[in-house]
Amino acid sequence: MLDIKNLHVAVGGKEILKGLTLSIAPGEVHAIMGPNGSGKSTLAYLLAGRAGYEITQGTVTYRGEDLNALAPEERAAKGLFLAMQYPVEIPGVTTLTFLKAALNAQHRARGEKELDAMSVLKLVRKKAETLKVSEDMLKRALNVGFSGGEKKRLEILQMALFEPKLAVLDETDSGLDIDALKLVAEGVNALRSPGRAMLVITHYQRLLNYIVPDRIHVLAHGRIVAEGGKELAQELEARGYEHIAGKAA
Amino acid sequence: MNAPVPNIFADAARVESHLLPDWLGQRRAEAVETLRVNGVPHRRIEEWKYTDLKTALEPANDSIAATAQWSIERVPVGVTLFDLANLTAAPGWVQAHFGKAAPAETMAAASFALAHGGFALHVPRETAIAESVRVDFSSDGHVRALIVLEDGAELTLIENQSADGGFRNTGIEIVLGANARLTHVRFAGASPEAVQIEDVAVRVARDGVYRAHFFNGGAELSRLIVRMTLKDTGANADLSGVSVLGGQLHADVTTHVYHAAGETRSVQLFKHVAGGKSRAVYQGKITVAKGADKSDSRQTAKALLLGERAEADLKPELEIFADDVKCAHGAAVGDLDADSLFYLRARGIPENEARNMLLRAFLREVVDGIEYETVRDTIWRSVEDALPRAMMSAL
């Protein structure tokens, strides 16, 4: 699904990722843990295609294609989804209008049939219910005046709606209380499937109690410094990043 | 010896004040004096820095003394229409107000001194007119209008400035009595061949409400001046406008809101989209007079530039002489928000479509704030019509 080899990425001329290698197969859930400044968000944004992230060395292959050659919208249409740490507020565009535009743009790009407003509404309502996304939220401007939890729930609602092949969740747990976290995690778990891969990026082990990964990678200073199964999360929590990163170095 | 009246105003000198009715002669003389002293506005005058009328009018070296056309299809029951071409027969309400606000502003003085026609509308006390009045201005020259709403009267005026003609100078005076409410909607579609100036002078009495919504498609040179006096307690003004410009079009909105009394309120929201080599200007001055305590004024102007050669000049200005007032103003020029653009694209929306969405969202904020649905829809249609030109990055 995703193959990252010896990836070096510079932002504003400064190298942030320094030789990252990672491979995710369909059906797997991987977690990347790491302290602030380790390059976690850089990896997330790079995968989604944000401007200003320059690959200076290495390759990123997504389902056999060079990801770097694709525009952000092409990546989305090909099934890559990034749940953002800071979902953007867009006044003047209602949430439902946005969801319809995005869904249909992806359908169009894949040569699939577009959905009319009523079908989109029905589909959204069905997904919204389990994530407790209210009708009112759908009518409001996108993310405007949403609480932190509401924003994250809307990210997961989009994930459910777009049914991506690879979902990258960037700090989806940040700013959530425990109830909101559980709700979001349930939403994510419901989407686990043999054909879908996930990359969960987080600073804290807490989220991984609820979304249990197959594999954990520890990122520090732009490199993977430790890897292991789900038990690695507990070790990190107990002994800290310094210990693990130090041991690996 | 007096300085000569500048060329395009030359006919003003020929106005023979002694032939005018007594009530008018003095006001005309003052207007002619304003023209003599000020001349044709040009860019070295601070308020006209971004709108160089003199240069734009240079090709028309002759005196411009024609009267522009106006037409009103239907006058609703309850509204009196008076043709300003018959000034000798002017009723009391015309005599009381016509031209009073003209001498204070050069171009208002010009339309007042030089126009040979125009119209006046009157709504009597406590009369709410449900049907709106639509007026169309067209062709070249100067034209005047006077709108008088007596205490408690209500009216909606829909003004359309047609794209034809070369130079058109419209002067409108609006007088709102206590509790009177006027909604003024103005459309000025893209007029690449025209130079259009309009001066709107508004006086609002106690608890009166002036609401205005403007759409500007721009012209070779265009300026809309709103000079407003909130003269008694509770007077209220709500101004909003959008300019959508492409090519080499120019649109200038200049407002001066004068809070003369306490507990007066004004809100302004103007947004401009400028593509190609166009230029959007907003100059907004708010003056809060001494003693006008508990006045509240808000002013926001934003511009989006769609091309490297487009320009926006936003100049908010506050002048406060009272002690206890609320004033908030802000102005910002920029490009579409890069984070928003990325967010939409990362969800599969192609770049052009995403830009379109954000551009419309930017303007939506203004249009969605319009109370009347029909006005809102009509202005939005004008926006949609004007956007393709603005979005063409070429000339």
XYZ file of C-alpha atoms in Angstrom:
644
model
C 0.000 0.000 0.000
C 2.591 2.538 1.127
C 6.349 2.231 0.722
C 8.627 4.918 2.004
C 12.321 4.449 1.343
C 15.149 6.523 2.773
C 12.977 9.636 2.721
C 14.620 13.006 3.239
C 12.337 16.029 3.339
C 13.244 19.675 3.687
C 10.910 22.484 4.715
C 12.143 25.976 3.964
C 15.596 24.604 3.227
C 15.797 22.833 6.574
C 15.953 19.054 6.576
C 13.233 17.625 8.824
C 12.993 13.987 7.738
C 16.416 12.379 7.448
C 16.158 8.932 5.949
C 12.797 7.532 6.952
C 11.863 4.045 5.780
C 8.426 2.573 6.353
C 6.162 0.062 4.689
C 2.437 -0.520 5.292
C 0.429 -3.384 3.789
C -3.365 -3.370 3.190
C -5.361 -4.178 6.330
C -2.595 -3.021 8.664
C -2.736 -0.248 11.204
C 0.606 1.355 11.966
C 1.350 4.004 14.530
C 4.066 6.599 14.465
C 4.951 7.964 17.856
C 7.420 10.628 18.590
C 8.128 13.781 20.559
C 7.345 17.280 19.316
C 9.618 18.309 16.484
C 10.477 14.759 15.487
C 8.926 15.223 12.031
C 5.545 13.512 12.539
C 3.419 16.259 11.057
C 5.921 16.837 8.273
C 5.393 13.232 7.225
C 1.607 13.648 7.368
C 1.594 16.820 5.280
C 4.096 15.411 2.818
C 1.884 12.384 2.240
C -1.143 14.609 1.604
C 0.814 16.839 -0.766
C 0.984 20.163 0.994
C 3.125 22.786 -0.763
C 6.509 23.641 0.726
C 7.633 20.108 1.566
C 10.509 19.131 -0.659
C 11.763 15.573 -1.095
C 15.527 15.875 -1.334
C 16.227 12.142 -1.346
C 14.361 8.825 -1.292
C 10.967 7.741 -2.594
C 7.339 7.454 -1.529
C 5.349 4.872 -3.428
C 1.596 4.623 -2.940
C -0.104 1.615 -4.549
C 2.709 1.366 -7.066
C 2.698 5.074 -7.994
C 5.217 7.794 -7.217
C 3.190 9.847 -4.732
C 5.289 12.940 -5.302
C 4.013 13.226 -8.876
C 0.384 13.591 -7.753
C -1.473 16.780 -6.803
C -3.245 16.728 -3.415
C -6.653 16.281 -5.088
C -5.339 13.360 -7.151
C -4.061 11.651 -4.033
C -7.474 12.081 -2.414
C -9.254 10.652 -5.447
C -6.895 7.699 -5.392
C -7.901 6.912 -1.851
C -5.433 8.727 0.375
C -6.968 10.593 3.282
C -5.349 12.790 5.898
C -7.302 13.541 9.069
C -5.705 16.822 10.026
C -4.468 17.916 13.377
C -5.873 21.404 12.828
C -8.919 21.237 10.550
C -9.326 24.572 8.805
C -12.309 26.844 9.416
C -13.895 28.064 6.202
C -16.571 30.729 6.660
C -19.062 30.993 3.815
C -18.974 27.290 2.876
C -21.489 25.130 4.711
C -20.281 21.745 5.904
C -22.782 19.817 3.821
C -21.956 21.784 0.660
C -18.304 21.036 1.241
C -18.917 17.312 1.811
C -20.945 17.067 -1.390
C -18.339 18.975 -3.407
C -15.505 16.800 -2.079
C -17.323 13.506 -2.500
C -18.421 14.311 -6.018
C -14.996 15.654 -7.009
C -13.505 12.300 -5.985
C -16.235 10.408 -7.834
C -15.672 12.523 -10.939
C -11.920 11.949 -10.844
C -12.471 8.197 -10.661
C -15.073 8.225 -13.430
C -17.835 7.262 -11.020
C -21.370 8.584 -10.940
C -21.912 11.830 -9.043
C -24.504 11.941 -6.279
C -27.350 14.428 -6.069
C -27.845 16.564 -2.978
C -30.479 14.261 -1.505
C -28.343 11.128 -1.830
C -25.367 12.894 -0.282
C -27.513 14.091 2.595
C -28.834 10.575 3.226
C -25.347 9.101 3.129
C -23.915 11.790 5.401
C -26.771 11.439 7.883
C -26.184 7.718 8.161
C -22.486 8.180 8.941
C -23.091 11.253 11.089
C -25.337 9.438 13.507
C -22.692 7.103 14.921
C -20.183 9.930 15.232
C -22.739 12.196 16.902
C -22.302 14.851 14.228
C -25.491 16.891 14.528
C -27.713 18.148 11.730
C -26.893 21.632 12.970
C -23.155 21.080 12.416
C -23.822 20.039 8.850
C -25.686 23.271 8.194
C -23.050 25.516 9.747
C -20.011 26.887 7.941
C -17.233 24.328 7.762
C -15.557 23.973 11.169
C -16.540 27.536 12.096
C -17.349 27.700 15.793
C -16.870 23.926 16.148
C -15.297 22.680 19.364
C -12.058 20.687 19.157
C -14.015 17.455 19.513
C -16.534 18.456 16.848
C -13.761 19.223 14.401
C -12.120 15.850 14.944
C -15.436 14.041 14.659
C -16.045 15.776 11.355
C -12.625 14.605 10.142
C -13.567 11.019 10.936
C -16.981 11.520 9.350
C -15.176 12.497 6.154
C -13.020 9.419 6.421
C -16.151 7.291 6.710
C -17.716 9.086 3.761
C -14.741 8.957 1.398
C -13.824 5.356 2.296
C -10.100 5.833 1.678
C -7.616 3.047 1.032
C -4.962 4.684 3.166
C -5.932 6.924 6.062
C -3.348 9.037 7.838
C -4.520 10.352 11.209
C -2.396 13.241 12.396
C -2.696 13.788 16.169
C -6.385 12.985 16.037
C -6.319 12.672 19.829
C -4.952 16.131 20.536
C -7.343 18.354 22.426
C -9.901 15.620 23.081
C -11.303 14.623 26.443
C -11.673 10.927 27.144
C -15.288 10.643 25.961
C -14.552 12.433 22.711
C -11.466 10.298 22.260
C -13.477 7.091 22.686
C -16.076 8.282 20.198
C -13.428 9.128 17.614
C -11.571 5.854 18.206
C -14.778 3.850 17.776
C -15.345 5.664 14.501
C -11.859 4.799 13.342
C -12.076 1.170 14.469
C -15.334 0.733 12.595
C -13.422 1.592 9.438
C -10.699 -1.002 9.898
C -10.923 -3.462 7.056
C -8.725 -5.917 5.165
C -8.449 -3.585 2.183
C -7.681 -0.438 4.138
C -4.446 0.666 5.753
C -4.056 3.278 8.463
C -1.205 5.344 9.769
C -1.924 6.795 13.189
C 0.374 9.610 14.211
C 0.408 10.530 17.865
C 2.480 12.002 20.619
C 0.749 10.044 23.362
C 0.188 6.382 23.956
C -3.360 7.103 25.186
C -4.966 6.927 21.722
C -3.347 3.541 21.079
C -5.320 2.053 23.983
C -8.363 2.568 21.831
C -6.958 2.174 18.337
C -4.667 -0.798 18.770
C -1.995 -0.814 16.064
C -0.321 -3.803 14.444
C 2.999 -2.044 14.431
C 4.559 0.966 16.161
C 7.408 3.099 14.832
C 9.175 5.630 17.000
C 10.244 8.765 15.176
C 12.960 10.997 16.545
C 15.050 13.623 14.790
C 13.603 12.679 11.400
C 14.355 8.972 11.577
C 12.666 5.819 12.809
C 14.654 4.950 15.923
C 12.653 2.022 17.241
C 9.998 -0.366 15.988
C 7.866 -3.007 17.555
C 4.409 -4.380 18.253
C 1.658 -2.738 20.289
C 3.560 -3.356 23.544
C 6.098 -0.715 22.510
C 3.548 1.970 23.334
C 3.488 0.946 27.013
C 7.253 0.964 27.160
C 7.343 4.456 25.708
C 4.771 5.654 28.171
C 6.676 4.148 31.094
C 10.228 5.084 30.126
C 9.889 8.099 27.802
C 11.148 8.969 24.360
C 14.610 9.910 25.561
C 15.243 6.423 26.766
C 14.114 4.688 23.568
C 15.707 7.201 21.238
C 18.901 7.074 23.259
C 18.984 3.289 23.223
C 18.561 3.204 19.472
C 21.265 5.804 18.803
C -10.037 88.172 -10.300
C -11.512 84.791 -9.556
C -9.814 81.682 -10.901
C -11.739 80.447 -13.927
C -14.123 77.567 -13.525
C -12.223 74.516 -14.830
C -12.955 73.416 -18.325
C -15.380 70.545 -17.870
C -17.335 72.662 -15.426
C -17.335 75.695 -17.726
C -21.106 75.762 -18.101
C -21.474 76.333 -14.409
C -20.298 79.878 -14.926
C -23.173 80.425 -17.309
C -25.798 79.526 -14.754
C -27.611 82.762 -14.249
C -28.553 82.700 -10.627
C -30.988 85.596 -10.908
C -33.155 83.486 -13.249
C -33.555 80.808 -10.595
C -36.173 80.800 -7.861
C -34.995 82.579 -4.710
C -34.667 79.423 -2.630
C -32.330 77.890 -5.225
C -30.156 80.812 -6.324
C -27.988 80.952 -3.239
C -27.379 77.146 -3.159
C -26.409 77.174 -6.836
C -24.043 80.076 -6.295
C -22.346 78.180 -3.459
C -21.989 75.080 -5.615
C -20.445 77.091 -8.450
C -18.059 78.592 -5.937
C -17.035 75.078 -4.811
C -16.246 74.198 -8.423
C -14.298 77.386 -8.925
C -12.193 76.788 -5.812
C -11.681 73.009 -6.082
C -11.505 72.367 -9.802
C -11.656 68.864 -11.211
C -10.408 66.387 -8.586
C -7.043 64.813 -9.353
C -4.598 62.454 -7.693
C -2.607 65.100 -5.883
C -5.647 65.788 -3.726
C -5.395 63.263 -0.886
C -8.979 61.956 -1.105
C -8.634 61.476 -4.852
C -5.189 59.890 -4.751
C -6.416 56.538 -6.088
C -9.013 57.950 -8.436
C -7.541 60.468 -10.827
C -10.648 61.960 -12.352
C -8.837 64.775 -14.104
C -6.636 62.425 -16.103
C -9.581 60.170 -16.953
C -11.533 63.148 -18.269
C -8.712 64.699 -20.247
C -9.774 63.154 -23.562
C -13.125 64.894 -23.047
C -11.629 68.320 -23.112
C -14.899 70.081 -23.632
C -17.385 71.189 -21.121
C -19.544 68.313 -19.929
C -22.907 69.864 -19.368
C -25.334 67.292 -20.642
C -27.903 65.823 -18.323
C -27.790 62.062 -17.933
C -31.003 60.110 -18.422
C -33.065 58.683 -15.621
C -36.150 56.553 -15.748
C -38.571 55.128 -13.215
C -40.925 52.549 -14.618
C -43.511 52.499 -11.886
C -44.219 54.854 -9.067
C -45.969 52.924 -6.281
C -49.141 54.303 -4.785
C -48.289 56.609 -1.911
C -45.042 57.891 -3.447
C -44.857 61.313 -5.094
C -42.491 61.758 -8.022
C -41.359 65.236 -9.014
C -39.347 65.988 -12.159
C -36.461 68.276 -11.265
C -36.555 69.777 -14.758
C -39.482 71.882 -13.504
C -37.767 73.506 -10.559
C -39.825 76.681 -10.737
C -42.816 74.573 -9.713
C -41.007 72.730 -6.909
C -43.147 71.727 -3.928
C -42.160 72.643 -0.390
C -40.371 69.376 0.367
C -38.086 69.858 -2.655
C -37.410 73.471 -1.768
C -36.613 72.467 1.784
C -33.900 69.968 0.880
C -32.762 70.059 -2.738
C -29.070 70.853 -3.124
C -28.398 71.559 0.531
C -25.687 68.904 0.732
C -24.193 69.723 -2.652
C -21.712 72.554 -2.079
C -19.653 70.517 0.401
C -18.339 68.053 -2.175
C -16.877 68.924 -5.549
C -18.650 66.339 -7.670
C -21.938 66.823 -5.824
C -21.567 70.525 -6.478
C -20.958 69.762 -10.158
C -24.077 67.640 -10.574
C -26.137 70.174 -8.675
C -24.859 73.153 -10.616
C -24.821 71.530 -14.033
C -27.621 68.987 -14.223
C -30.743 70.251 -15.933
C -32.806 67.421 -14.637
C -33.340 64.526 -12.351
C -36.091 63.420 -10.038
C -37.319 63.718 -6.500
C -39.318 61.151 -4.530
C -41.404 61.785 -1.470
C -43.003 59.375 0.966
C -45.382 60.975 3.495
C -45.407 60.362 7.252
C -46.003 56.868 8.594
C -46.358 55.382 5.139
C -44.645 52.109 4.415
C -44.303 51.411 0.705
C -44.152 47.679 0.077
C -43.311 47.876 -3.614
C -39.764 48.979 -4.359
C -38.929 51.881 -6.661
C -36.509 51.093 -9.441
C -34.547 53.851 -11.110
C -32.211 53.486 -14.070
C -29.511 56.008 -14.856
C -27.997 56.024 -18.331
C -26.091 58.072 -20.960
C -23.708 60.998 -20.384
C -23.674 63.973 -18.113
C -24.812 65.117 -14.708
C -28.018 64.104 -12.973
C -29.595 64.768 -9.570
C -31.991 62.905 -7.336
C -33.630 63.740 -4.047
C -35.317 61.158 -1.826
C -37.331 62.438 1.119
C -38.902 60.075 3.644
C -40.962 61.844 6.257
C -41.162 60.554 9.842
C -41.964 56.855 10.007
C -41.967 56.355 6.222
C -40.425 53.272 4.607
C -39.126 52.668 1.102
C -36.788 50.440 -0.891
C -34.916 52.119 -3.732
C -33.219 50.002 -6.353
C -30.777 51.982 -8.418
C -29.149 50.754 -11.570
C -26.229 52.517 -13.250
C -26.121 51.340 -16.846
C -22.844 50.542 -18.557
C -23.409 52.941 -21.467
C -22.198 56.499 -21.777
C -18.830 58.108 -21.217
C -18.874 60.364 -18.184
C -21.809 60.220 -15.780
C -21.991 62.147 -12.545
C -24.926 61.267 -10.320
C -25.766 63.220 -7.197
C -28.322 61.807 -4.782
C -29.544 63.428 -1.607
C -31.416 61.311 0.900
C -33.296 62.825 3.803
C -34.726 60.431 6.391
C -37.078 61.697 9.065
C -37.477 60.248 12.547
C -38.033 56.490 12.416
C -37.934 56.525 8.607
C -36.310 53.532 6.937
C -34.750 53.437 3.519
C -33.119 50.441 1.886
C -30.921 51.574 -0.979
C -29.634 48.942 -3.383
C -27.247 50.028 -6.077
C -26.020 48.038 -9.047
C -23.204 49.294 -11.212
C -22.208 46.554 -13.637
C -18.865 46.423 -15.417
C -18.575 49.551 -17.591
C -15.143 49.442 -19.247
C -15.763 52.523 -21.397
C -17.291 54.719 -18.740
C -16.250 57.150 -16.054
C -18.902 57.050 -13.353
C -19.009 59.223 -10.296
C -21.800 59.154 -7.767
C -22.252 61.130 -4.619
C -24.844 59.968 -2.107
C -25.462 62.419 0.721
C -27.617 61.017 3.511
C -29.091 62.649 6.576
C -30.701 60.396 9.158
C -32.910 61.774 11.923
C -33.761 60.209 15.286
C -34.097 56.403 15.130
C -34.067 56.487 11.336
C -32.404 53.636 9.471
C -30.442 53.845 6.234
C -29.475 50.491 4.774
C -27.400 50.302 1.631
C -26.114 47.387 -0.393
C -23.853 48.081 -3.328
C -22.601 45.984 -6.169
C -19.699 47.365 -8.187
C -18.532 45.793 -11.397
C -16.145 48.696 -11.951
C -15.611 51.143 -14.803
C -12.650 52.742 -16.549
C -12.859 54.934 -13.483
C -15.610 54.847 -10.893
C -16.198 56.334 -7.534
C -19.129 56.013 -5.197
C -19.065 58.540 -2.413
C -21.366 58.105 0.560
C -21.488 61.049 2.917
C -23.685 60.333 5.853
C -24.753 62.338 8.834
C -26.377 60.474 11.704
C -27.776 63.643 13.121
C -29.995 62.551 15.999
C -29.987 59.948 18.758
C -30.661 56.409 17.586
C -29.917 57.064 13.909
C -28.639 53.913 12.332
C -26.721 53.078 9.157
C -25.809 49.749 7.680
C -23.633 49.819 4.576
C -22.321 46.844 2.706
C -20.856 46.303 -0.682
C -18.981 44.001 -2.972
C -16.768 44.925 -5.883
C -15.818 42.259 -8.376
C -13.294 43.573 -10.850
C -11.346 42.208 -13.757
C -9.536 43.568 -16.788
C -8.431 47.125 -16.170
C -11.529 48.122 -14.278
C -11.506 50.450 -11.332
C -13.946 50.836 -8.463
C -13.618 53.253 -5.598
C -15.976 53.318 -2.639
C -15.416 56.278 -0.383
C -17.528 56.762 2.704
C -17.672 59.392 5.380
C -19.927 58.613 8.286
C -20.463 61.458 10.685
C -21.853 60.542 14.091
C -23.257 63.919 15.073
C -25.332 62.682 18.023
C -25.043 60.150 20.818
C -26.248 56.550 20.627
C -25.933 56.496 16.870
C -24.745 53.357 15.159
C -23.033 52.574 11.864
C -21.857 49.286 10.403
C -19.847 48.970 7.207
C -18.702 45.791 5.491
C -17.006 46.027 2.110
C -15.299 43.273 0.192
C -13.437 43.526 -3.059
C -12.146 40.938 -5.474
C -9.648 42.266 -7.981
C -8.213 40.282 -10.874
C -6.294 41.205 -14.020
C -4.944 44.729 -13.779
C -7.935 46.069 -11.923
C -7.925 48.360 -8.939
C -10.236 48.347 -5.941
C -10.312 51.261 -3.549
C -12.048 51.700 -0.230
C -11.651 54.835 1.820
C -13.774 55.008 4.910
C -13.726 57.861 7.319
C -15.700 57.827 10.537
C -16.065 60.965 12.578
C -17.596 60.887 16.026
C -18.467 64.419 17.091
C -17.878 65.824 20.543
C -20.748 64.774 22.753
C -21.838 61.902 20.482
C -21.319 59.510 23.390
C -22.328 55.856 23.300
C -22.000 55.848 19.550
C -21.066 52.567 17.970
C -19.268 52.318 14.653
C -17.873 49.292 12.963
C -16.015 49.221 9.696
C -14.473 46.292 7.852
C -12.889 46.316 4.427
C -11.185 43.360 2.829
C -9.740 42.774 -0.591
C -8.634 39.660 -2.400
C -6.140 40.053 -5.186
C -6.397 37.426 -7.898
C -3.438 38.546 -9.922
C -0.037 40.053 -9.373
C -1.009 43.129 -11.300
C -4.270 43.764 -9.497
C -4.269 46.399 -6.797
C -6.320 47.233 -3.740
C -6.056 50.332 -1.632
C -7.935 50.250 1.652
C -7.869 53.246 3.897
C -9.947 53.217 7.067
C -9.804 56.357 9.133
C -11.201 57.280 12.549
C -11.685 60.730 13.987
C -13.097 60.674 17.493
C -13.951 63.725 19.512
C -16.352 62.058 21.969
C -15.245 60.276 25.146
C -17.386 57.194 25.425
C -17.661 55.437 22.068
C -17.228 52.017 20.528
C -15.266 51.986 17.309
C -13.850 48.984 15.546
C -12.198 49.015 12.199
C -10.091 46.699 10.172
C -8.739 46.355 6.682
C -6.870 43.533 5.000
C -5.570 42.825 1.519
C -4.504 39.344 0.609
C -4.596 36.223 -1.484
C -6.827 33.217 -0.862
C -5.876 31.464 2.351
C -3.287 28.788 1.536
C -4.332 26.492 4.399
C -7.970 26.558 3.302
C -6.956 25.869 -0.278
C -4.845 22.904 0.787
C -7.604 21.552 3.001
C -10.112 21.525 0.144
C -7.634 20.009 -2.301
C -6.629 17.323 0.183
C -10.311 16.331 0.201
C -10.274 15.840 -3.540
C -11.503 19.216 -4.763
C -9.378 20.337 -7.736
C -7.448 23.572 -7.328
C -9.608 25.698 -9.618
C -12.798 24.512 -8.027
C -11.326 25.063 -4.569
C -10.324 28.625 -5.498
C -13.828 29.191 -6.784
C -15.352 27.962 -3.560
C -13.141 30.167 -1.415
C -13.688 33.206 -3.572
C -17.442 32.835 -3.359
C -17.206 32.156 0.368
C -15.280 35.421 0.770
C -18.056 37.397 -0.923
C -20.851 35.357 0.630
C -20.197 36.889 4.013
C -21.346 40.254 2.691
C -24.249 39.068 0.571
C -25.613 36.667 3.196
C -25.897 39.595 5.581
C -28.545 41.253 3.390
C -31.935 41.033 5.010
C -34.145 40.837 1.919
C -33.985 37.616 -0.013
C -34.728 39.126 -3.416
C -32.014 41.749 -2.987
C -29.621 39.078 -1.777
C -30.330 36.878 -4.792
C -30.065 39.725 -7.294
C -26.739 40.905 -5.899
C -25.444 37.353 -5.868
C -26.364 36.966 -9.543
C -24.355 40.101 -10.310
C -21.422 38.603 -8.416
C -21.672 35.380 -10.413
C -21.831 37.334 -13.676
C -18.747 39.366 -12.799
C -16.551 36.587 -11.400
C -15.396 34.992 -14.673
C -13.853 38.260 -15.853
C -12.169 38.802 -12.494
C -10.771 35.295 -12.528
C -9.145 35.631 -15.918
C -5.574 36.272 -14.921
C -4.653 37.678 -18.325
C -5.422 41.253 -19.330
